Short mmCIF file of C-alpha atoms in Angstrom, two decimals:
data_model
loop_
_atom_site.label_atom_id
_atom_site.label_comp_id
_atom_site.label_asym_id
_atom_site.label_seq_id
_atom_site.Cartn_x
_atom_site.Cartn_y
_atom_site.Cartn_z
CA UNK Y 66 24.45 -2.17 13.97
CA UNK Y 67 21.97 0.43 12.70
CA UNK Y 68 23.16 4.05 12.22
CA UNK Y 69 20.30 5.21 14.40
CA UNK Y 70 21.57 2.97 17.19
CA UNK Y 71 25.02 4.50 16.75
CA UNK Y 72 23.61 7.98 17.24
CA UNK Y 73 21.66 6.91 20.30
CA UNK Y 74 24.67 5.21 21.88
CA UNK Y 75 26.83 8.26 21.39
CA UNK Y 76 24.10 10.77 22.34
CA UNK Y 77 24.83 12.93 19.30
CA UNK Y 78 22.66 15.82 18.08
CA UNK Y 79 20.76 14.42 15.10
CA UNK Y 80 21.02 17.61 13.07
CA UNK Y 81 24.79 17.65 13.49
CA UNK Y 82 25.49 14.14 12.27
CA UNK Y 83 27.20 13.31 8.99
CA UNK Y 84 24.94 10.82 7.24
CA UNK Y 85 27.75 9.89 4.86
CA UNK Y 86 29.45 8.33 7.90
CA UNK Y 87 26.37 6.45 8.97
CA UNK Y 88 25.21 9.23 11.29
CA UNK Y 89 27.90 8.50 13.82
CA UNK Y 90 31.57 8.25 14.56
CA UNK Y 91 31.13 4.86 16.16
CA UNK Y 92 33.66 2.34 14.88
CA UNK Y 93 32.73 -1.28 14.29
CA UNK Y 94 34.68 -4.38 13.50
CA UNK Y 95 32.66 -7.31 12.21
CA UNK Y 96 34.06 -10.84 12.39
CA UNK Y 97 31.46 -13.41 11.44
CA UNK Y 98 28.37 -12.93 13.59
CA UNK Y 99 30.24 -10.89 16.22
CA UNK Y 100 30.58 -7.14 16.14
CA UNK Y 101 32.97 -5.14 18.25
CA UNK Y 102 31.89 -1.58 18.73
CA UNK Y 103 33.08 1.41 20.68
CA UNK Y 104 33.81 5.11 20.54
CA UNK Y 105 37.26 6.11 19.41
CA UNK Y 106 36.65 9.84 19.50
CA UNK Y 107 39.03 11.51 21.92
CA UNK Y 108 37.64 14.32 24.04
CA UNK Y 109 34.46 14.85 22.04
CA UNK Y 110 31.50 16.07 24.04
CA UNK Y 111 28.38 13.95 23.75
CA UNK Y 112 30.25 10.66 23.44
CA UNK Y 113 29.80 7.92 25.97
CA UNK Y 114 33.49 7.98 26.76
CA UNK Y 115 36.48 10.15 26.04
CA UNK Y 116 38.74 7.14 25.64
CA UNK Y 117 38.38 3.89 23.80
CA UNK Y 118 35.44 1.74 24.76
CA UNK Y 119 34.88 -1.71 23.30
CA UNK Y 120 31.95 -4.07 23.57
CA UNK Y 121 31.32 -7.33 21.77
CA UNK Y 122 27.85 -8.04 20.45
CA UNK Y 123 27.16 -11.55 19.20
CA UNK Y 124 24.20 -11.33 16.83
CA UNK Y 125 23.43 -15.04 16.90
CA UNK Y 126 23.57 -15.23 20.69
CA UNK Y 127 22.53 -11.78 21.88
CA UNK Y 128 19.77 -10.88 19.42
CA UNK Y 129 16.73 -13.16 19.21
CA UNK Y 130 14.08 -12.29 16.64
CA UNK Y 131 10.64 -13.89 17.00
CA UNK Y 132 8.66 -14.15 13.79
CA UNK Y 133 5.43 -15.58 15.21
CA UNK Y 134 5.64 -14.54 18.84
CA UNK Y 135 4.61 -11.11 20.06
CA UNK Y 136 4.70 -9.41 23.43
CA UNK Y 137 1.32 -8.80 25.07
CA UNK Y 138 0.83 -5.05 24.57
CA UNK Y 139 2.03 -4.16 21.07
CA UNK Y 140 3.47 -5.80 17.95
CA UNK Y 141 6.62 -3.65 18.10
CA UNK Y 142 8.14 -4.81 21.35
CA UNK Y 143 11.59 -5.62 22.66
CA UNK Y 144 12.79 -7.12 25.92
CA UNK Y 145 16.32 -6.23 26.98
CA UNK Y 146 18.39 -8.13 29.51
CA UNK Y 147 21.59 -6.77 31.07
CA UNK Y 148 24.18 -9.05 32.69
CA UNK Y 149 27.43 -8.46 34.51
CA UNK Y 150 30.72 -10.20 33.73
CA UNK Y 151 29.72 -13.24 35.80
CA UNK Y 152 26.45 -13.69 33.97
CA UNK Y 153 24.28 -12.40 36.79
CA UNK Y 154 21.17 -10.63 35.52
CA UNK Y 155 21.23 -6.96 36.44
CA UNK Y 156 18.14 -5.64 34.71
CA UNK Y 157 15.24 -6.72 32.52
CA UNK Y 158 13.07 -4.17 30.74
CA UNK Y 159 10.45 -4.42 28.01
CA UNK Y 160 9.89 -1.52 25.65
CA UNK Y 161 7.27 -0.88 23.01
CA UNK Y 162 7.59 1.40 19.98
CA UNK Y 163 3.99 2.44 19.52
CA UNK Y 164 4.35 4.87 16.62
CA UNK Y 165 4.59 8.60 16.26
CA UNK Y 166 7.92 8.70 18.05
CA UNK Y 167 6.54 7.22 21.25
CA UNK Y 168 8.46 4.52 23.14
CA UNK Y 169 6.95 3.25 26.39
CA UNK Y 170 8.02 0.61 28.88
CA UNK Y 171 5.76 -1.92 30.57
CA UNK Y 172 5.07 0.49 33.41
CA UNK Y 173 3.41 2.86 30.94
CA UNK Y 174 1.33 0.20 29.21
CA UNK Y 175 -2.27 1.32 28.99
CA UNK Y 176 -1.47 4.89 29.94
CA UNK Y 177 -2.21 7.77 27.64
CA UNK Y 178 0.73 8.16 25.28
CA UNK Y 179 -0.01 11.81 24.66
CA UNK Y 180 0.40 13.76 27.87
CA UNK Y 181 -1.49 17.00 27.71
CA UNK Y 182 0.73 20.03 28.17
CA UNK Y 183 -0.71 22.32 30.81
CA UNK Y 184 0.48 25.41 28.92
CA UNK Y 185 -2.50 27.67 28.33
CA UNK Y 186 -3.11 28.06 24.61
CA UNK Y 187 -4.91 31.01 23.12
CA UNK Y 188 -7.10 28.81 20.91
CA UNK Y 189 -7.14 25.21 22.20
CA UNK Y 190 -8.81 22.56 20.04
CA UNK Y 191 -8.86 18.77 19.86
CA UNK Y 192 -11.20 18.07 16.95
CA UNK Y 193 -11.67 19.33 13.44
CA UNK Y 194 -15.07 20.74 14.34
CA UNK Y 195 -13.54 22.74 17.21
CA UNK Y 196 -10.83 24.02 14.88
CA UNK Y 197 -13.38 25.21 12.31
CA UNK Y 198 -15.48 26.85 15.01
CA UNK Y 199 -12.45 28.81 16.25
CA UNK Y 200 -11.59 30.00 12.75
CA UNK Y 201 -15.14 31.28 12.32
CA UNK Y 202 -15.11 33.05 15.68
CA UNK Y 203 -11.71 34.70 15.17
CA UNK Y 204 -11.61 35.16 11.41
CA UNK Y 205 -8.16 33.53 11.40
CA UNK Y 206 -6.92 30.99 8.91
CA UNK Y 207 -5.87 27.58 10.23
CA UNK Y 208 -2.17 28.42 9.91
CA UNK Y 209 -2.63 31.81 11.63
CA UNK Y 210 -4.52 30.18 14.48
CA UNK Y 211 -1.78 27.58 14.88
CA UNK Y 212 0.82 30.35 14.92
CA UNK Y 213 -1.00 32.04 17.80
CA UNK Y 214 -0.99 28.78 19.75
CA UNK Y 215 2.69 28.12 19.05
CA UNK Y 216 3.54 31.53 20.50
CA UNK Y 217 2.70 30.11 23.92
CA UNK Y 218 6.09 28.37 23.80
CA UNK Y 219 8.31 30.53 21.61
CA UNK Y 220 8.47 33.82 19.74
CA UNK Y 221 7.17 34.22 16.20
CA UNK Y 222 10.73 34.65 14.99
CA UNK Y 223 11.76 31.39 16.63
CA UNK Y 224 8.74 29.60 15.17
CA UNK Y 225 9.51 30.85 11.69
CA UNK Y 226 13.19 30.00 11.98
CA UNK Y 227 12.47 26.49 13.25
CA UNK Y 228 9.99 25.73 10.49
CA UNK Y 229 12.34 27.01 7.80
CA UNK Y 230 15.09 24.82 9.26
CA UNK Y 231 12.76 21.85 8.79
CA UNK Y 232 12.14 22.97 5.21
CA UNK Y 233 15.88 23.16 4.53
CA UNK Y 234 16.34 19.59 5.78
CA UNK Y 235 13.54 18.50 3.44
CA UNK Y 236 15.20 20.28 0.53
CA UNK Y 237 18.57 18.73 1.29
CA UNK Y 238 16.98 15.29 1.53
CA UNK Y 239 15.27 15.61 -1.87
CA UNK Y 240 18.45 16.95 -3.46
CA UNK Y 241 20.53 14.14 -2.03
CA UNK Y 242 17.98 11.51 -3.02
CA UNK Y 243 18.00 12.77 -6.61
CA UNK Y 244 21.78 12.51 -6.83
CA UNK Y 245 22.48 9.08 -5.32
CA UNK Y 246 22.42 5.83 -7.25
CA UNK Y 247 23.05 2.20 -6.44
CA UNK Y 248 21.39 -0.59 -4.48
CA UNK Y 249 19.54 0.07 -1.24
CA UNK Y 250 20.75 -1.90 1.79
CA UNK Y 251 18.78 -4.72 3.36
CA UNK Y 252 18.99 -7.71 1.01
CA UNK Y 253 16.10 -7.04 -1.41
CA UNK Y 254 18.51 -5.45 -3.89
CA UNK Y 255 16.12 -2.60 -4.64
CA UNK Y 256 17.73 -0.15 -7.05
CA UNK Y 257 17.52 3.58 -6.38
CA UNK Y 258 15.55 5.22 -9.19
CA UNK Y 259 15.18 8.89 -8.23
CA UNK Y 260 18.49 10.05 -9.70
CA UNK Y 261 17.86 8.42 -13.07
CA UNK Y 262 14.31 9.77 -13.17
CA UNK Y 263 15.53 13.27 -12.34
CA UNK Y 264 18.00 13.22 -15.25
CA UNK Y 265 15.31 12.00 -17.60
CA UNK Y 266 12.80 14.65 -16.52
CA UNK Y 267 15.37 17.44 -16.82
CA UNK Y 268 16.27 16.27 -20.33
CA UNK Y 269 12.63 16.22 -21.39
CA UNK Y 270 12.19 19.89 -20.49
CA UNK Y 271 9.01 21.85 -19.67
CA UNK Y 272 8.57 20.77 -16.03
CA UNK Y 273 5.07 22.28 -15.91
CA UNK Y 274 3.89 19.62 -18.33
CA UNK Y 275 5.28 16.91 -16.05
CA UNK Y 276 4.46 18.28 -12.62
CA UNK Y 277 2.86 15.05 -11.41
CA UNK Y 278 5.98 13.10 -12.35
CA UNK Y 279 8.12 15.59 -10.44
CA UNK Y 280 5.93 15.21 -7.35
CA UNK Y 281 6.35 11.44 -7.51
CA UNK Y 282 10.08 11.89 -7.93
CA UNK Y 283 10.39 14.20 -4.92
CA UNK Y 284 8.63 11.69 -2.69
CA UNK Y 285 10.61 8.71 -3.94
CA UNK Y 286 13.88 10.58 -3.46
CA UNK Y 287 13.04 11.13 0.20
CA UNK Y 288 12.01 7.56 0.83
CA UNK Y 289 15.06 6.17 -0.91
CA UNK Y 290 17.10 8.31 1.45
CA UNK Y 291 15.12 6.94 4.36
CA UNK Y 292 15.75 3.38 3.20
CA UNK Y 293 19.46 4.14 2.86
CA UNK Y 294 19.80 5.60 6.37
CA UNK Y 295 19.88 9.23 5.27
CA UNK Y 296 18.48 12.22 7.13
CA UNK Y 297 14.73 12.72 6.70
CA UNK Y 298 12.05 14.73 8.46
CA UNK Y 299 9.58 12.48 10.25
CA UNK Y 300 6.35 13.78 8.74
CA UNK Y 301 4.54 12.29 10.54
CA UNK Y 302 6.52 9.01 10.33
CA UNK Y 303 9.67 7.87 8.56
CA UNK Y 304 7.74 5.42 6.39
CA UNK Y 305 5.58 8.30 5.14
CA UNK Y 306 8.31 10.92 5.18
CA UNK Y 307 8.24 11.66 1.45
CA UNK Y 308 4.71 12.99 1.03
CA UNK Y 309 4.81 16.36 2.79
CA UNK Y 310 8.24 17.32 1.34
CA UNK Y 311 7.05 16.33 -2.15
CA UNK Y 312 3.90 18.45 -1.96
CA UNK Y 313 5.85 21.34 -0.45
CA UNK Y 314 8.34 21.13 -3.34
CA UNK Y 315 5.37 21.15 -5.70
CA UNK Y 316 4.14 24.36 -4.04
CA UNK Y 317 7.55 26.07 -4.32
CA UNK Y 318 8.32 24.95 -7.87
CA UNK Y 319 4.91 24.92 -9.54
CA UNK Y 320 2.65 27.42 -7.77
CA UNK Y 321 3.08 31.05 -8.88
CA UNK Y 322 3.93 33.43 -6.05
CA UNK Y 323 5.16 30.72 -3.69
CA UNK Y 324 7.56 31.97 -1.02
CA UNK Y 325 8.97 31.19 2.43
CA UNK Y 326 5.95 32.71 4.15
CA UNK Y 327 3.89 30.12 2.32
CA UNK Y 328 6.26 27.38 3.50
CA UNK Y 329 5.71 28.47 7.10
CA UNK Y 330 1.93 28.55 6.66
CA UNK Y 331 2.03 25.15 4.92
CA UNK Y 332 3.86 23.51 7.82
CA UNK Y 333 1.65 25.16 10.44
CA UNK Y 334 -1.50 23.91 8.72
CA UNK Y 335 -0.02 20.42 8.26
CA UNK Y 336 0.81 20.35 11.96
CA UNK Y 337 -2.74 21.26 12.93
CA UNK Y 338 -4.13 18.38 10.88
CA UNK Y 339 -1.50 15.92 12.07
CA UNK Y 340 -2.32 16.76 15.68
CA UNK Y 341 -5.94 15.71 15.09
CA UNK Y 342 -4.77 12.27 13.95
CA UNK Y 343 -2.42 11.82 16.89
CA UNK Y 344 -5.02 12.94 19.43
CA UNK Y 345 -8.02 11.07 18.05
CA UNK Y 346 -6.63 8.01 16.25
CA UNK Y 347 -3.06 6.92 15.48
CA UNK Y 348 -0.20 7.48 13.06
CA UNK Y 349 1.35 4.08 13.80
CA UNK Y 350 1.47 1.44 11.09
CA UNK Y 351 1.80 -1.18 13.80
CA UNK Y 352 -1.45 0.01 15.34
CA UNK Y 353 -3.76 0.89 12.42
CA UNK Y 354 -1.87 -0.13 9.29
CA UNK Y 355 -0.41 2.12 6.62
CA UNK Y 356 -3.58 4.22 6.54
CA UNK Y 357 -2.27 5.75 9.76
CA UNK Y 358 1.07 6.63 8.20
CA UNK Y 359 0.68 7.33 4.50
CA UNK Y 360 -3.00 8.20 4.94
CA UNK Y 361 -2.30 10.75 7.66
CA UNK Y 362 0.60 12.27 5.71
CA UNK Y 363 -1.55 12.53 2.58
CA UNK Y 364 -4.28 14.27 4.58
CA UNK Y 365 -1.81 16.67 6.18
CA UNK Y 366 -0.23 17.56 2.84
CA UNK Y 367 -3.58 17.98 1.10
CA UNK Y 368 -4.92 20.34 3.75
CA UNK Y 369 -1.67 22.29 3.92
CA UNK Y 370 -1.58 22.76 0.16
CA UNK Y 371 -5.17 24.01 0.17
CA UNK Y 372 -4.12 26.50 2.87
CA UNK Y 373 -1.34 28.05 0.78
CA UNK Y 374 -3.47 28.00 -2.36
CA UNK Y 375 -5.75 30.44 -0.56
CA UNK Y 376 -8.39 28.01 0.58
CA UNK Y 377 -10.87 28.81 3.34
CA UNK Y 378 -10.68 26.81 6.59
CA UNK Y 379 -13.61 24.74 5.31
CA UNK Y 380 -11.77 23.97 2.06
CA UNK Y 381 -8.64 23.05 4.00
CA UNK Y 382 -10.64 20.67 6.18
CA UNK Y 383 -12.30 19.21 3.09
CA UNK Y 384 -8.95 18.61 1.37
CA UNK Y 385 -7.62 16.86 4.47
CA UNK Y 386 -10.74 14.69 4.63
CA UNK Y 387 -10.43 13.68 0.97
CA UNK Y 388 -6.77 12.79 1.47
CA UNK Y 389 -7.60 10.43 4.32
CA UNK Y 390 -10.85 9.01 2.96
CA UNK Y 391 -9.14 7.53 -0.07
CA UNK Y 392 -6.45 5.84 1.98
CA UNK Y 393 -8.85 4.03 4.33
CA UNK Y 394 -7.97 0.37 4.77
CA UNK Y 395 -4.40 0.72 3.51
CA UNK Y 396 -2.33 -2.10 4.98
CA UNK Y 397 1.25 -2.05 6.21
CA UNK Y 398 2.93 -5.11 4.71
CA UNK Y 399 6.53 -4.14 3.84
CA UNK Y 400 8.35 -6.84 1.92
CA UNK Y 401 11.15 -8.28 4.00
CA UNK Y 402 10.21 -5.95 6.85
CA UNK Y 403 12.07 -3.16 5.04
CA UNK Y 404 10.62 0.27 4.28
CA UNK Y 405 11.24 -0.16 0.55
CA UNK Y 406 8.56 -2.26 -1.18
CA UNK Y 407 5.88 -0.94 -1.49
CA UNK Y 408 6.69 2.06 0.71
CA UNK Y 409 8.86 4.10 -1.68
CA UNK Y 410 6.38 4.03 -4.56
CA UNK Y 411 3.45 4.38 -2.16
CA UNK Y 412 4.76 7.74 -0.97
CA UNK Y 413 4.93 8.93 -4.57
CA UNK Y 414 1.36 7.84 -5.22
CA UNK Y 415 0.09 9.48 -2.03
CA UNK Y 416 1.86 12.77 -2.82
CA UNK Y 417 0.03 12.95 -6.16
CA UNK Y 418 -3.20 12.03 -4.39
CA UNK Y 419 -2.66 14.87 -1.89
CA UNK Y 420 -2.33 17.44 -4.68
CA UNK Y 421 -5.46 16.05 -6.35
CA UNK Y 422 -7.37 16.23 -3.05
CA UNK Y 423 -6.38 19.87 -2.54
CA UNK Y 424 -7.34 20.81 -6.08
CA UNK Y 425 -10.69 19.04 -5.71
CA UNK Y 426 -11.43 20.87 -2.48
CA UNK Y 427 -10.49 24.22 -4.01
CA UNK Y 428 -13.12 23.67 -6.72
CA UNK Y 429 -15.81 23.43 -4.03
CA UNK Y 430 -17.02 25.78 -1.32
CA UNK Y 431 -15.98 23.62 1.63
CA UNK Y 432 -19.32 21.94 2.21
CA UNK Y 433 -19.25 18.14 2.08
CA UNK Y 434 -20.98 15.11 3.58
CA UNK Y 435 -18.13 13.41 5.47
CA UNK Y 436 -16.24 15.52 7.99
CA UNK Y 437 -12.56 15.14 8.81
CA UNK Y 438 -13.48 14.06 12.34
CA UNK Y 439 -15.67 11.28 10.98
CA UNK Y 440 -13.02 9.96 8.60
CA UNK Y 441 -10.42 10.00 11.40
CA UNK Y 442 -12.77 7.92 13.56
CA UNK Y 443 -13.39 5.57 10.64
CA UNK Y 444 -9.65 5.15 10.16
CA UNK Y 445 -9.22 4.31 13.84
CA UNK Y 446 -12.09 1.79 13.77
CA UNK Y 447 -10.78 0.22 10.55
CA UNK Y 448 -7.38 -0.17 12.15
CA UNK Y 449 -8.91 -1.88 15.16
CA UNK Y 450 -10.73 -4.34 12.87
CA UNK Y 451 -7.64 -4.98 10.73
CA UNK Y 452 -5.80 -8.26 11.17
CA UNK Y 453 -2.46 -7.96 12.91
CA UNK Y 454 -0.89 -9.53 9.79
CA UNK Y 455 -1.34 -6.21 8.03
CA UNK Y 456 0.07 -3.99 10.75
CA UNK Y 457 3.82 -3.78 10.16
CA UNK Y 458 4.44 -7.38 11.20
CA UNK Y 459 5.69 -8.59 7.78
CA UNK Y 460 3.38 -11.59 8.08
CA UNK Y 461 0.77 -10.90 5.40
CA UNK Y 462 -0.02 -9.14 2.14
CA UNK Y 463 2.89 -8.44 -0.16
CA UNK Y 464 5.38 -9.73 2.39
CA UNK Y 465 3.79 -13.16 2.43
CA UNK Y 466 3.15 -13.50 -1.29
CA UNK Y 467 6.21 -11.79 -2.71
CA UNK Y 468 9.13 -11.53 -0.32
CA UNK Y 469 10.39 -15.05 0.30
CA UNK Y 470 9.31 -16.40 -3.08
CA UNK Y 471 10.87 -13.45 -4.87
CA UNK Y 472 14.13 -13.76 -2.97
CA UNK Y 473 14.27 -17.47 -3.69
CA UNK Y 474 13.71 -17.13 -7.42
CA UNK Y 475 16.06 -14.17 -7.60
CA UNK Y 476 18.83 -16.15 -5.96
CA UNK Y 477 18.57 -18.93 -8.50
CA UNK Y 478 18.15 -16.68 -11.53
CA UNK Y 479 21.38 -14.83 -10.84
CA UNK Y 480 23.47 -17.93 -11.45
CA UNK Y 481 24.89 -18.08 -7.95
CA UNK Y 482 26.91 -21.20 -7.20
CA UNK Y 483 27.65 -22.56 -3.77
CA UNK Y 484 31.30 -23.39 -3.23
CA UNK Y 485 30.34 -26.46 -1.23
CA UNK Y 486 27.30 -28.69 -1.03
CA UNK Y 487 27.45 -29.17 2.74
CA UNK Y 488 24.50 -27.59 4.61
CA UNK Y 489 26.81 -25.63 6.89
CA UNK Y 490 28.44 -24.11 3.82
CA UNK Y 491 25.04 -23.28 2.34
CA UNK Y 492 24.16 -21.48 5.52
CA UNK Y 493 27.21 -19.24 5.70
CA UNK Y 494 27.09 -18.39 2.01
CA UNK Y 495 23.36 -17.68 1.89
CA UNK Y 496 23.40 -15.58 5.03
CA UNK Y 497 26.29 -13.57 3.65
CA UNK Y 498 24.51 -13.15 0.32
CA UNK Y 499 21.20 -11.99 1.73
CA UNK Y 500 22.45 -9.91 4.65
CA UNK Y 501 20.59 -9.41 7.91
CA UNK Y 502 19.49 -13.09 8.10
CA UNK Y 503 20.74 -14.41 11.40
CA UNK Y 504 18.44 -16.30 13.71
CA UNK Y 505 15.65 -17.89 11.68
CA UNK Y 506 16.29 -21.12 9.79
CA UNK Y 507 17.03 -21.32 6.09
CA UNK Y 508 15.41 -23.67 3.62
CA UNK Y 509 17.38 -24.45 0.48
CA UNK Y 510 15.73 -26.08 -2.53
CA UNK Y 511 17.58 -27.57 -5.47
CA UNK Y 512 17.26 -30.12 -8.24
CA UNK Y 513 20.02 -32.36 -6.93
CA UNK Y 514 19.75 -31.87 -3.18
CA UNK Y 515 18.79 -34.52 -0.69
CA UNK Y 516 15.60 -34.34 1.37
CA UNK Y 517 15.38 -33.32 4.99
CA UNK Y 518 13.02 -32.39 7.78
CA UNK Y 519 13.25 -29.09 9.60
CA UNK Y 520 13.46 -29.90 13.29
CA UNK Y 521 13.56 -27.68 16.34
CA UNK Y 522 16.96 -26.05 16.61
CA UNK Y 523 18.04 -27.10 13.13
CA UNK Y 524 19.28 -24.13 11.11
CA UNK Y 525 19.23 -25.49 7.55
CA UNK Y 526 16.94 -27.83 5.68
CA UNK Y 527 17.69 -28.99 2.14
CA UNK Y 528 14.86 -30.25 -0.04
CA UNK Y 529 15.31 -31.99 -3.38
CA UNK Y 530 12.81 -30.71 -5.93
CA UNK Y 531 13.35 -33.25 -8.65
CA UNK Y 532 12.46 -32.60 -12.26
CA UNK Y 533 8.91 -33.86 -11.81
CA UNK Y 534 7.97 -31.69 -8.81
CA UNK Y 535 6.56 -28.19 -9.00
CA UNK Y 536 9.04 -25.70 -7.61
CA UNK Y 537 6.45 -23.06 -6.81
CA UNK Y 538 4.17 -25.35 -4.81
CA UNK Y 539 7.17 -26.68 -2.91
CA UNK Y 540 8.29 -23.15 -2.14
CA UNK Y 541 4.89 -22.32 -0.72
CA UNK Y 542 4.96 -25.45 1.42
CA UNK Y 543 8.47 -24.60 2.65
CA UNK Y 544 7.40 -21.10 3.66
CA UNK Y 545 4.98 -22.58 6.18
CA UNK Y 546 8.01 -23.29 8.38
CA UNK Y 547 8.52 -19.50 8.70
CA UNK Y 548 12.18 -19.53 7.61
CA UNK Y 549 14.38 -16.50 7.22
CA UNK Y 550 14.48 -17.21 3.51
CA UNK Y 551 13.63 -19.94 1.06
CA UNK Y 552 16.46 -20.24 -1.43
CA UNK Y 553 15.83 -21.89 -4.78
CA UNK Y 554 19.15 -22.97 -6.22
CA UNK Y 555 18.93 -24.13 -9.84
CA UNK Y 556 22.47 -23.39 -10.90
CA UNK Y 557 24.71 -26.19 -9.78
CA UNK Y 558 24.04 -26.55 -6.04
CA UNK Y 559 24.17 -30.29 -6.08
#
């Protein structure tokens, strides 16, 4: 069970959770494919129960993952069935996670996901052009104008306190990411690199000479934490959570005169830009590809940095436009469906790109050919034209060409040996070794294995490669069956 699910089940305040304990005090007992879970916290407010509550969840029976089948409205969909003890269906509901923190059920399909608040704002705007017009009319900076609007809901002291709380979470996340080592969960065996890089950079001295490397490090530290189930700030999504914290750390550590007032102004300006993307396009990788996640975050960070560097509203808008323009067409194709490859490095690259965009804009006077509104529209149109394979479905791009082939070759190269040559033994050992592989079939290739045909309902197929056959071509053929993994065993399977 995912730590986020634990928190949801127990209805715990996110900011109060201990991420070292998986974000929850939910206890689990795993026996094979079955997990028993329940709260054992006596008398704790916010828990589902004050006593002991146990449920049994059978992953193989109760969780069905469809690789090629999608629900009608959105790629990220889930249908939930609830049954009583006699097996009678009590409820069926379909939910869609449509990005940006929005989850809708089938009743809300087609409805506007952003419900306009009827609170009267002092300076309402919905486009970049409207925002620039208001700054000209009032003489306010973008962050100052946003502050005036935010005061419709809370006091300036509350706004400042809330934004600095967000900043402290970002700082803690970067610090934690730069101190943790090991292998990230999920089965790809991706090694955490931020801690090692931080030690190397500290030993090399003169951080000013290596500022770009530090920015990359900050972003990767955050996204390694995200991949490990740590606490991050969704900015504007978890997959792109490293970019804004990295650029904000750059401001604090490398810009003379940086202070907490600048942090507040940075976050206000970033929020103004992010709102334009949410209102006029999308920040969902499943809807417009990674350009909507990393691209939007890069744009927000670039504009916010220009704001605290003393840029005019026109320069801020220009920086945001540059940040988005050079992420147009970016696909979302995470290897293995995990937010690790290429996502961790991609955040580091985008953070550097955001700083470059801000610096470029600051060298100009704010006049430019392509407006932020136009590039946002282009991003939305590009996302609409993009194949669904490249929208967070793990069906194309790097996922298709790297994931299964890489896992297969990695398995064989590590000298793993199966304890038994029976297919049922292969299955249990491979699923245990790769983790998270439950419902889709496995294909196992080996020099001394027999041949087989993958039939409906069959969970394992073994294919003999033979010395004369090309392993790589056979792997590609095997992948056409859409298995959970293709395992190449060249180390004594037969």
